[in-house]
Structures are given as structure tokens and as C-alpha cells.
Coordinates of C-alpha atoms in Angstrom, one line a residue:
M1 CA 152.4 84.2 83.9
P2 CA 149.9 86.0 87.0
D3 CA 146.1 87.5 86.2
T4 CA 147.3 90.8 86.7
V5 CA 149.9 90.5 84.3
R6 CA 147.5 88.7 81.8
N7 CA 144.5 90.9 82.4
N8 CA 145.6 94.6 83.4
Q9 CA 148.2 97.1 84.0
A10 CA 146.9 97.5 87.4
G11 CA 151.2 97.5 89.5
I12 CA 152.7 97.6 86.2
P13 CA 155.3 100.6 87.0
K14 CA 154.5 104.0 84.8
A15 CA 157.7 103.5 82.3
W16 CA 157.0 103.1 78.8
P17 CA 159.1 99.5 78.6
F18 CA 157.1 97.9 81.2
E19 CA 154.2 99.0 79.2
E20 CA 155.6 97.7 75.7
A21 CA 156.5 94.3 78.3
H22 CA 152.5 94.2 79.7
K23 CA 152.0 94.0 75.4
V24 CA 154.5 91.1 74.8
A25 CA 153.3 89.6 78.2
K26 CA 149.7 89.6 77.4
R27 CA 150.3 87.8 73.2
L28 CA 152.3 85.0 75.4
A29 CA 149.7 84.3 77.4
A30 CA 147.0 84.1 74.7
A31 CA 149.1 82.2 72.9
G32 CA 150.1 79.4 75.3
K33 CA 153.0 80.5 74.7
S34 CA 156.2 79.9 77.6
A35 CA 159.0 82.4 76.1
A36 CA 159.3 85.3 74.0
L37 CA 161.5 86.4 70.9
F38 CA 162.3 89.9 70.6
E39 CA 163.9 90.8 67.0
T40 CA 166.0 93.9 65.8
G41 CA 166.4 94.4 62.2
Y42 CA 169.5 95.8 60.1
G43 CA 169.7 96.5 57.1
P44 CA 173.8 96.3 56.6
S45 CA 174.8 98.4 53.3
G46 CA 175.9 101.0 55.8
L47 CA 177.6 101.2 59.3
P48 CA 175.9 100.7 62.4
H49 CA 174.6 104.4 63.6
I50 CA 173.3 105.7 66.2
G51 CA 169.9 104.7 65.1
T52 CA 170.6 100.6 65.7
F53 CA 172.3 101.6 69.2
G54 CA 168.5 103.4 70.0
E55 CA 166.8 100.8 68.6
V56 CA 169.0 97.8 70.1
A57 CA 168.5 99.7 73.4
R58 CA 165.5 100.5 73.2
T59 CA 164.4 96.8 72.8
S60 CA 166.6 95.2 75.2
W61 CA 164.7 97.7 78.4
V62 CA 161.9 96.3 77.1
R63 CA 162.7 93.0 77.4
H64 CA 164.3 93.4 80.6
A65 CA 161.4 94.6 82.0
F66 CA 159.0 92.1 80.3
T67 CA 161.3 89.4 82.3
E68 CA 160.5 91.4 85.8
L69 CA 156.9 91.2 84.7
T70 CA 156.8 87.7 84.1
G71 CA 160.1 85.7 84.9
L72 CA 159.7 83.9 81.4
P73 CA 162.2 82.9 79.2
S74 CA 163.3 85.8 76.2
R75 CA 165.7 86.0 73.7
L76 CA 167.0 89.3 71.7
L77 CA 167.9 88.5 67.8
A78 CA 169.5 91.1 65.9
F79 CA 169.4 89.8 62.6
S80 CA 171.2 91.6 59.8
D81 CA 169.1 91.5 55.8
D82 CA 172.8 90.9 54.3
M83 CA 171.5 89.0 51.4
D84 CA 169.7 92.2 50.8
G85 CA 171.0 93.3 46.8
L86 CA 173.4 96.7 47.3
R87 CA 171.1 99.1 45.8
K88 CA 174.2 102.0 46.0
V89 CA 177.0 102.9 47.0
P90 CA 177.1 104.3 50.1
D91 CA 179.1 107.8 50.6
N92 CA 181.0 107.1 54.0
V93 CA 183.1 103.9 52.9
P94 CA 186.7 103.6 51.1
N95 CA 187.2 102.4 47.5
R96 CA 183.7 103.2 46.5
D97 CA 184.4 102.6 42.6
L98 CA 185.3 98.8 43.7
L99 CA 181.4 98.3 44.9
T100 CA 179.9 100.2 42.0
H101 CA 180.8 97.0 40.0
H102 CA 178.8 94.9 42.0
L103 CA 175.5 97.3 42.5
G104 CA 172.2 94.5 42.4
K105 CA 174.6 91.6 44.5
P106 CA 173.5 90.5 47.8
L107 CA 175.7 92.3 50.2
T108 CA 177.6 89.0 51.5
R109 CA 178.7 88.2 47.8
I110 CA 180.3 92.0 47.0
P111 CA 184.1 92.2 48.0
D112 CA 184.5 94.0 51.3
P113 CA 185.8 98.1 50.3
F114 CA 188.2 98.1 53.7
G115 CA 189.7 94.8 52.3
T116 CA 189.1 93.4 56.1
H117 CA 186.8 90.8 55.3
D118 CA 185.7 88.2 53.0
S119 CA 182.6 90.9 51.6
F120 CA 181.4 93.7 52.3
G121 CA 178.7 91.9 54.6
A122 CA 180.2 89.7 56.7
H123 CA 182.6 93.3 57.3
N124 CA 179.4 95.2 58.2
N125 CA 177.9 92.7 60.3
A126 CA 180.9 92.1 62.3
R127 CA 181.1 96.4 62.8
L128 CA 177.6 95.3 64.0
R129 CA 178.9 92.5 66.1
A130 CA 181.7 94.7 67.6
F131 CA 179.4 97.9 68.0
L132 CA 176.8 96.0 69.7
D133 CA 179.1 94.4 72.1
S134 CA 181.1 97.6 73.0
F135 CA 177.5 97.9 75.0
G136 CA 177.4 95.3 76.6
F137 CA 174.4 94.4 74.8
E138 CA 172.7 90.4 74.8
Y139 CA 171.7 89.5 72.1
E140 CA 171.9 86.5 69.2
F141 CA 173.1 87.6 66.2
A142 CA 170.9 86.3 62.7
S143 CA 172.6 86.4 59.3
S144 CA 170.3 86.7 56.7
T145 CA 172.7 85.0 53.9
A146 CA 172.7 82.0 56.7
Y147 CA 169.5 81.5 56.9
Y148 CA 168.0 81.2 53.8
A149 CA 171.3 79.0 53.2
A150 CA 170.8 77.1 55.5
G151 CA 167.4 76.5 54.4
R152 CA 165.4 77.5 58.3
F153 CA 162.9 79.8 56.0
D154 CA 162.4 76.5 53.3
A155 CA 159.1 76.3 54.8
A156 CA 158.3 79.9 55.4
L157 CA 158.7 80.1 51.2
L158 CA 156.8 77.1 51.0
R159 CA 154.1 78.9 51.9
I160 CA 154.4 81.6 50.4
L161 CA 154.3 80.0 47.5
E162 CA 151.3 78.3 48.4
C163 CA 149.6 82.0 49.4
Y164 CA 151.2 84.0 46.4
D165 CA 148.1 85.4 45.1
A166 CA 146.6 87.0 48.7
V167 CA 149.7 88.5 49.6
M168 CA 150.0 89.6 45.2
A169 CA 146.8 91.3 46.2
V170 CA 148.4 93.2 49.0
I171 CA 151.0 94.0 47.7
L172 CA 150.0 95.3 44.2
P173 CA 147.5 98.3 45.0
T174 CA 150.8 100.1 46.9
L175 CA 152.9 100.1 44.0
G176 CA 152.7 102.4 41.0
P177 CA 151.3 100.9 37.4
E178 CA 154.8 101.0 36.3
R179 CA 156.2 99.1 39.2
R180 CA 153.4 97.0 39.9
A181 CA 153.4 95.1 36.3
T182 CA 157.0 93.6 37.4
Y183 CA 156.5 93.3 40.8
S184 CA 157.1 90.1 42.4
P185 CA 157.5 89.1 46.0
I186 CA 159.9 86.2 45.2
L187 CA 163.8 87.7 44.2
P188 CA 165.3 85.3 42.1
I189 CA 169.7 85.0 42.6
H190 CA 170.5 85.1 39.1
P191 CA 172.9 81.8 38.5
R192 CA 176.0 83.1 36.9
T193 CA 175.4 87.4 37.4
G194 CA 175.2 86.9 40.9
I195 CA 172.7 89.6 41.4
V196 CA 169.4 90.2 42.9
M197 CA 167.0 90.3 40.5
Q198 CA 164.0 91.9 40.3
V199 CA 161.4 90.2 37.3
P200 CA 157.8 89.3 37.3
M201 CA 157.2 85.6 37.8
E202 CA 156.6 84.2 34.8
R203 CA 154.7 80.8 36.6
I204 CA 154.2 79.5 40.3
D205 CA 155.4 75.8 41.2
A206 CA 154.0 75.7 45.4
A207 CA 154.4 71.6 45.5
A208 CA 157.4 71.8 43.7
G209 CA 159.0 74.9 45.2
T210 CA 160.3 76.5 42.4
V211 CA 159.0 79.7 40.5
T212 CA 159.7 80.2 36.0
W213 CA 161.1 83.6 35.2
K214 CA 162.6 85.4 32.2
D215 CA 166.1 87.2 31.9
P216 CA 165.5 90.1 31.2
M217 CA 169.2 90.4 29.1
T218 CA 168.7 87.2 27.5
G219 CA 165.3 86.0 27.0
D220 CA 165.7 82.8 28.3
S221 CA 162.9 81.3 30.6
L222 CA 164.7 80.3 34.0
E223 CA 164.0 77.7 36.7
S224 CA 164.8 78.7 40.6
S225 CA 164.0 76.7 44.2
V226 CA 163.2 78.6 46.2
K227 CA 165.2 76.8 48.8
G228 CA 168.8 76.8 49.9
G229 CA 169.1 80.4 49.1
A230 CA 168.3 80.6 45.3
C231 CA 165.7 83.3 46.4
K232 CA 165.1 86.0 48.8
L233 CA 162.2 88.0 49.6
Q234 CA 161.4 91.6 48.6
W235 CA 162.0 93.2 52.0
K236 CA 157.9 93.7 52.8
A237 CA 157.3 89.8 52.7
D238 CA 160.4 88.9 53.5
W239 CA 160.0 90.8 57.3
A240 CA 156.8 89.4 57.0
M241 CA 158.0 86.0 56.2
R242 CA 160.6 86.1 58.7
W243 CA 157.8 87.1 61.8
Y244 CA 156.0 83.8 60.8
A245 CA 159.0 81.8 60.0
L246 CA 160.4 82.2 63.4
D247 CA 157.5 83.4 65.7
V248 CA 158.6 86.7 66.1
D249 CA 157.0 88.5 69.6
Y250 CA 158.0 91.8 69.5
E251 CA 160.1 94.2 67.1
M252 CA 159.6 98.3 67.7
S253 CA 160.2 100.4 64.4
G254 CA 160.0 103.5 63.4
K255 CA 157.6 106.1 62.1
D256 CA 159.2 105.7 58.4
L257 CA 157.6 102.9 58.2
I258 CA 154.7 103.0 59.9
D259 CA 152.9 101.6 56.5
S260 CA 155.7 99.3 55.9
V261 CA 154.8 97.8 59.3
K262 CA 150.7 97.6 58.6
L263 CA 151.4 95.4 55.0
S264 CA 153.6 93.1 56.3
G265 CA 151.2 93.0 59.8
R266 CA 148.7 91.7 57.0
I267 CA 151.2 88.9 54.9
C268 CA 151.6 87.4 57.8
R269 CA 148.3 87.1 58.9
I270 CA 148.0 85.7 55.2
L271 CA 150.5 82.8 56.0
G272 CA 148.3 81.7 58.8
A273 CA 150.5 84.2 62.1
Q274 CA 150.0 87.2 64.2
P275 CA 152.5 90.1 63.4
P276 CA 154.6 90.8 66.5
E277 CA 154.1 93.4 68.8
G278 CA 155.9 96.5 68.5
M279 CA 156.0 100.1 69.6
T280 CA 156.7 103.3 66.6
Y281 CA 159.6 105.1 67.3
E282 CA 159.3 108.7 66.0
L283 CA 162.7 110.0 64.2
F284 CA 166.1 111.5 64.8
L285 CA 166.5 114.7 63.4
D286 CA 169.9 116.5 62.8
Q287 CA 170.7 120.5 63.0
E288 CA 169.1 121.4 60.6
G289 CA 165.9 119.3 60.7
Q290 CA 165.9 116.4 58.6
K291 CA 166.3 113.2 59.1
I292 CA 169.4 111.2 60.3
S293 CA 170.0 109.1 57.3
K294 CA 173.3 106.6 57.9
S295 CA 173.4 106.7 53.7
K296 CA 173.5 110.2 54.0
G297 CA 175.6 110.8 58.0
N298 CA 174.2 113.2 58.4
G299 CA 173.7 114.2 62.3
L300 CA 175.6 112.9 65.6
T301 CA 177.4 109.7 65.4
V302 CA 177.6 107.3 68.6
D303 CA 181.6 108.2 68.5
E304 CA 180.8 112.0 68.3
F305 CA 178.3 111.7 70.8
L306 CA 181.0 110.1 73.5
T307 CA 184.1 112.2 72.8
Y308 CA 181.2 114.5 75.0
A309 CA 179.7 112.6 77.3
P310 CA 179.2 109.0 78.9
D311 CA 177.2 106.2 77.4
V312 CA 174.7 106.5 79.6
A313 CA 174.0 109.8 78.6
L314 CA 173.3 108.5 74.9
S315 CA 171.1 106.0 76.9
Q316 CA 169.6 108.5 79.1
F317 CA 168.3 110.5 75.6
M318 CA 167.0 106.9 74.1
Y319 CA 164.4 106.7 76.5
N320 CA 163.4 109.9 77.1
Q321 CA 159.6 109.9 74.7
P322 CA 160.5 107.7 71.8
Q323 CA 157.9 108.0 70.3
R324 CA 158.3 112.2 69.9
A325 CA 160.6 113.6 66.8
K326 CA 164.3 115.2 69.1
R327 CA 166.6 116.6 67.9
L328 CA 169.7 115.4 68.1
Y329 CA 172.8 117.4 68.0
F330 CA 175.9 118.6 70.1
D331 CA 173.7 121.3 72.2
V332 CA 171.4 118.1 73.5
I333 CA 174.3 116.5 74.7
P334 CA 174.5 118.8 78.3
R335 CA 171.4 118.2 78.8
A336 CA 170.8 114.6 78.3
V337 CA 174.9 114.6 80.8
D338 CA 172.7 116.1 83.6
E339 CA 168.9 114.0 83.4
Y340 CA 170.8 111.2 84.2
V341 CA 172.5 112.4 86.8
G342 CA 169.9 113.5 87.8
N343 CA 167.9 110.6 87.5
L344 CA 170.5 108.5 89.0
D345 CA 170.4 110.7 92.5
K346 CA 166.5 110.3 92.4
A347 CA 167.1 106.4 92.3
R348 CA 169.3 105.9 95.0
A349 CA 166.2 107.9 97.7
Q350 CA 163.9 105.7 95.6
A351 CA 161.5 102.6 97.3
P352 CA 162.7 99.6 94.8
E353 CA 159.1 99.3 93.3
M354 CA 159.5 103.5 92.2
Q355 CA 162.7 102.7 91.0
R356 CA 160.8 100.7 88.3
A357 CA 159.3 103.9 86.9
N358 CA 162.8 105.5 86.5
P359 CA 165.0 105.8 83.5
V360 CA 168.0 104.6 85.0
W361 CA 166.8 101.8 86.3
H362 CA 166.0 100.4 82.7
I363 CA 169.6 102.2 81.6
H364 CA 171.1 99.6 84.3
A365 CA 169.2 97.1 83.8
G366 CA 168.1 97.0 87.2
R367 CA 171.4 97.2 88.9
L368 CA 172.4 100.2 90.0
P369 CA 175.6 101.4 89.9
N370 CA 178.4 101.3 92.3
H371 CA 179.5 104.7 91.9
G372 CA 177.7 107.7 94.0
G373 CA 176.9 109.5 90.9
S374 CA 178.2 113.2 90.7
P375 CA 177.9 115.7 93.2
I376 CA 178.6 118.4 90.2
S377 CA 176.3 118.7 87.1
F378 CA 178.0 118.8 83.9
A379 CA 176.1 122.1 82.7
M380 CA 178.9 123.2 85.7
L381 CA 181.6 121.9 84.6
L382 CA 180.9 123.7 82.0
N383 CA 180.9 126.8 83.2
L384 CA 184.0 126.4 85.6
A385 CA 186.2 125.0 82.3
S386 CA 184.4 128.2 80.4
V387 CA 185.7 130.6 83.4
V388 CA 189.3 129.2 83.6
N389 CA 190.1 128.2 80.3
A390 CA 190.8 124.5 81.4
E391 CA 192.7 122.4 78.4
Q392 CA 193.4 120.1 81.6
P393 CA 191.5 117.9 84.1
D394 CA 193.8 118.9 86.3
I395 CA 192.5 123.1 86.3
L396 CA 189.1 121.4 87.2
W397 CA 189.8 119.3 89.9
G398 CA 191.7 121.9 91.6
F399 CA 188.7 123.7 92.1
I400 CA 186.6 119.8 92.6
R401 CA 188.6 119.3 95.6
R402 CA 187.9 122.8 97.1
Y403 CA 184.2 121.8 96.6
V404 CA 184.1 118.3 97.0
P405 CA 187.3 117.6 99.9
G406 CA 188.9 114.7 98.7
A407 CA 187.7 114.0 95.5
S408 CA 189.5 112.4 92.6
P409 CA 189.2 110.7 90.2
E410 CA 189.1 106.9 91.6
T411 CA 186.8 107.8 94.5
Q412 CA 184.2 110.0 91.9
P413 CA 184.5 107.6 88.8
L414 CA 181.8 109.5 87.1
L415 CA 182.6 112.4 88.1
G416 CA 185.9 111.7 86.4
R417 CA 184.9 111.2 83.1
L418 CA 182.9 114.0 83.0
V419 CA 185.6 116.6 84.0
D420 CA 187.2 115.0 80.8
H421 CA 184.0 115.5 78.4
A422 CA 183.6 118.8 79.6
I423 CA 187.6 119.7 78.7
A424 CA 186.3 118.3 75.2
Y425 CA 182.8 119.8 75.2
Y426 CA 184.2 123.6 76.0
R427 CA 187.2 122.9 73.7
D428 CA 185.2 122.3 70.4
F429 CA 181.9 124.0 71.4
V430 CA 182.0 126.3 73.9
R431 CA 184.9 128.6 73.2
P432 CA 184.5 129.5 69.5
D433 CA 181.4 130.9 70.7
K434 CA 182.2 132.2 73.6
R435 CA 180.8 135.9 73.4
Y436 CA 181.1 138.2 76.3
R437 CA 179.1 141.7 76.2
D438 CA 179.5 145.1 78.5
P439 CA 177.3 145.9 81.2
D440 CA 173.9 148.9 81.0
A441 CA 174.7 151.1 83.9
N442 CA 171.7 149.4 85.9
E443 CA 174.1 145.7 85.0
R444 CA 176.9 147.6 86.4
A445 CA 175.6 149.0 89.3
A446 CA 174.6 145.6 90.0
L447 CA 177.4 144.0 89.7
E448 CA 178.7 145.7 91.6
D449 CA 176.1 145.4 94.3
L450 CA 177.1 141.1 94.5
A451 CA 181.1 141.6 94.4
A452 CA 180.8 144.0 97.6
A453 CA 177.4 141.2 98.9
L454 CA 179.6 138.3 98.7
A455 CA 182.9 139.8 100.2
T456 CA 180.2 140.3 103.5
L457 CA 179.8 136.0 103.1
S458 CA 180.8 134.1 105.9
D459 CA 178.9 131.0 104.2
G460 CA 179.8 129.5 100.9
A461 CA 176.9 127.6 100.8
P462 CA 175.5 126.9 97.6
E463 CA 171.6 128.2 98.5
T464 CA 173.2 130.6 100.3
I465 CA 175.5 132.6 97.9
Q466 CA 172.0 131.9 95.4
N467 CA 169.3 134.2 98.0
I468 CA 172.0 136.8 98.1
V469 CA 172.9 136.9 94.1
F470 CA 168.4 136.6 93.9
E471 CA 168.2 139.6 96.8
V472 CA 170.7 141.8 94.8
G473 CA 168.6 141.3 91.7
K474 CA 165.5 142.1 93.0
R475 CA 167.4 145.7 94.2
H476 CA 168.2 146.3 90.9
A477 CA 165.6 147.7 87.8
F478 CA 165.4 144.6 85.8
P479 CA 162.3 143.5 84.2
E480 CA 162.1 140.3 86.3
L481 CA 164.7 138.1 87.6
R482 CA 165.7 136.4 84.0
A483 CA 167.4 139.7 82.3
W484 CA 169.6 139.6 86.1
F485 CA 170.6 135.5 85.0
G486 CA 171.3 136.5 81.6
C487 CA 173.7 139.3 82.0
L488 CA 175.8 137.6 84.8
Y489 CA 175.9 134.9 82.5
Q490 CA 176.4 136.5 79.1
V491 CA 179.0 139.4 81.1
L492 CA 180.5 137.0 83.0
L493 CA 181.2 133.8 81.3
G494 CA 180.7 134.7 78.1
Q495 CA 177.6 132.8 76.8
P496 CA 174.1 132.7 77.0
E497 CA 173.0 131.0 79.2
G498 CA 173.8 128.5 82.4
P499 CA 173.3 126.7 85.9
R500 CA 172.2 127.6 88.9
F501 CA 174.8 131.0 89.6
G502 CA 174.9 130.2 93.8
G503 CA 176.5 126.9 93.3
F504 CA 178.7 128.1 89.9
V505 CA 180.4 130.7 92.7
A506 CA 180.6 127.8 95.1
L507 CA 182.4 125.2 93.3
Y508 CA 184.9 128.3 91.6
G509 CA 185.5 130.0 95.0
I510 CA 184.0 133.3 96.5
P511 CA 187.4 135.4 96.0
E512 CA 188.0 134.4 92.1
T513 CA 183.6 135.4 91.8
I514 CA 184.2 138.7 93.2
A515 CA 187.7 138.5 91.2
L516 CA 185.6 138.0 87.6
I517 CA 183.3 140.5 88.4
H518 CA 186.1 143.3 89.0
A519 CA 188.0 141.8 85.9
A520 CA 184.5 142.5 83.9
L521 CA 184.0 145.7 85.1
A522 CA 187.5 146.8 84.1
R523 CA 187.4 144.6 80.5
K524 CA 187.3 147.3 78.1
P525 CA 184.4 147.7 75.9
D526 CA 183.4 144.8 73.3
A527 CA 186.6 143.2 74.5
D528 CA 185.9 139.1 72.9
A529 CA 187.3 136.5 74.3
A530 CA 187.5 133.4 72.4

């Protein structure tokens, strides 16, 4: 590994995946390792959600940056905590009563409420894998149940018993008095009921690899081996044990787990290993500013996002400032799409070394797509759809071909996808909220002036038109040009904002825009368009 990678950040691209990868490279150099293990965790009590995508995508970008920096091999382990006991029935699953009768059991020992797999855990694991596969992620799937049952954690579990008092000394101060009195990091699986038991331990036998505990229902003392899946660990101890057992080098986590990361890190050190490098990312917020929860099903789902935008726009949203809290709702979609389109255009003009600081380089794992991006922004397509009340793609393509001769879904595949998404977004979000307002006397005069000025144009270039729009606005008594553009959007398009108006006119057509202005000026007062 080059010294410049090991010892300083000189020459490392100014992009957060490379900054994270540099930490992993330094870790491996210090440990003398020649391969890295990246991990993401998944709690399969609910269905895969947009946070799942975000964590795997971001970890994948760090992993790819690590490969670029070091040339060393690595693996990404997508670990499912499917041996966890089901604490409550999720709101967004069918046959909820079926699950109610199995509360407390490992997810892989609970019937599948969907009726498609051997267990609820198996169903959700299948959904996770299909979800990750649909985006082309490169990963290895790991099941907690399978790892415990196969004995892959046995040595680490015996180490937990050897360090039991030290582990308890770390965890107990973080608990309330009542929980502290009954807590144990070891959770035996009840041999008769199959429930994950949260009971105090009466005896720890590290040499024999067993724990003794009392059945709270019968009062019987039972002895359980910690090996072979007869026990599991409480999740904070489990997290630390997994880092220790698998020698994990990198795992990121959300802001809500900061204290858990610290605690698990202390336990990992007690066991005799360094906890992995990682990044704390901020949480996604719903429309009301509340944390998105997979169990509540609030916020925006992946399927909903992909109804209105391509997956690369979702990746762009996830790439942006992961350590800043962001609202994840429908109104963020147009901006995310156009950020991606803009970054793709920039990347094609950048030297290879500059591309590595561009989000699209990471989104596409260093291989830019062959298509030429989109010559028309998503915001512009939305405005065109709004003006012509587009219900079908052919309506938009008629205008697009005038603006980009020869354009088609075949020659412009990304633009073709954006057209379809724009129609869906317009139908569901723009059209219901369209509210035209009437111009005041000054605005009316300015709009008449603009129509006359457009009629004299022989050059339909966007910049030429934009200059005309600016000049007209300056000739009239607007407090600022923003008010003039607000008039154009609100009076002509029925919405509070829009793209560069010169580009819109060039796409829509000068005669059509003049007709649009005349129609707005002739509209009866207080007319509304749905």
C-alpha cells in the first residue's frame, strides 16, 4: 500500500467516500491485513426500506473508493439479524394476528404472514436480497440464524463468557434500575417455547460454555449451551461480538445509534479487537420533520421514489451530504433528478482525476454510462407537461423533437425515462396544485411587452430569449427581478416557481408562448386550472 495512502490524505479526491476509504486503508496498514470486510446490518422485522438502500449504497461507494485507493480486495457483508425475537407486530404486513401468537420468538421461527416462505425471517431476507439485487449491489448475504446455528460465532460466544463481568460492567451503567436488575447480554432460546428469553443468569460456566437461568413461568433452573444457536446475544453485545468474530473493518450507522456504537466499541475492545471504522449518517425526515421509521411506514418509500424518478436520482439524493439531516418527501425528487443530470454533464467534460470528486463517478462505480445524459432538465419537462396538460409521452416528444432534432427514447434513453417520470409526477403532484393568479396592472403591461418582444425574435436560442425576458422585466416597475419571474410562473404556469424561462420558451416554442401569454391575459378573473 503506498505511503501516501497510509500516512496522509495528499492527493485523495475531495469526496466523502474517499475520505472514509482512507480510514479503512490506514486501519489495514496498521493491522497488516491484505483484505477489507465492509458490513451493513439489517433488522428484518419489517420490509426493506429507503434507509436500507441508503446504507448499502453509501457503503458500496466507500468500498469502491477503497479499491481505487489501495488495489486491495474487499467484501461487503449484508448481515440480517434474523435471530432477533419479534418484539411487536409491524403495521405494514398482512395477517397481523398470525404474528401476534409468536411474539418473542426468533424471526426465523415465526410463520410467514405473506404465505410465501418457511418463516417471516426467510420472507424478509428474500425481500432484502431481491431489493439489493434489483439495484445491482455486489454483496454477500449473511443470516444471523445460520451463523449462530453453524457455530461460526461459537468461539466469540465463549470469549463473551470469559469476559462476562467486564461486559456487564460496561452495559449496566447505561440501564435503568429495573432493567439493570434482570439484564444479561446472553439470551437463551427457551428449549420448549422457542422464545428468546430475557432473563438474568444464575451461573456462567466459561469452561463448559454454558449458562444457567431460571424459567420465570415454572421456576425451573435450566442450563443452556451458548454454542450452536441455543443462545444469542442482546443486540449491542451481539454487534460487538460480530465485529470481533468476523474482524469487520468498516460499518456506518445512523445518528440514533451513536451511543450504541460507542458501547459496542468498548465491548469489542474488551473481547480483544479494534472496532471497525465507520461514519455516522444523519436520519431521513418525513413531510412533518419526523424520523422515518420502517415500522410506521411513514415518509417516502423506494417504490414511490422510483415511480417519479430513475434510480440514479435516488442515488444522487443519498450521496449528498450524508451527515446532514434531510427531508425525504416527494418535493425533493425534481431537484435530485436535475442534480444527477447536471453532475453527469460535468463529468463528461472533466479530466479523469477530477471525475473522482463527482458524485456520478461514485454512483456508477467509476464507469460513466454510455448514454449522453439529458439535454432537457426534469424541471423543464415538468413545466412543459404542466402547460400542455400532458397525459401521454407523445405530447412531450412533439415539442422535444423541435428543440432536439432526431431525439427519441432510443437515441436519448435517459431523457426517455425522464419524460415518463415527468408525466407521472405532473399528474400526481403538479396538476392537483396548479393555481393561476391574475396579473396586476404592472404585470399585465410587462406580459404584453414580453409577447411583443418575443414576436420580433428571429433567434430562438435559450440565452437570447432569457436576455429578452430580463430586459422586459427591467423596463417595468418590479421591486426586483425575482418578482417578475414569480409573475411568469404564477400567471402563466400556475405554480410558484419554475426553471429558466428562456429555456422553457425555447422548448415550448415562441409562437406557443405568445399564445400562452395572450390566453392568460384574456382569462377571466379568479379562473383556476386543475
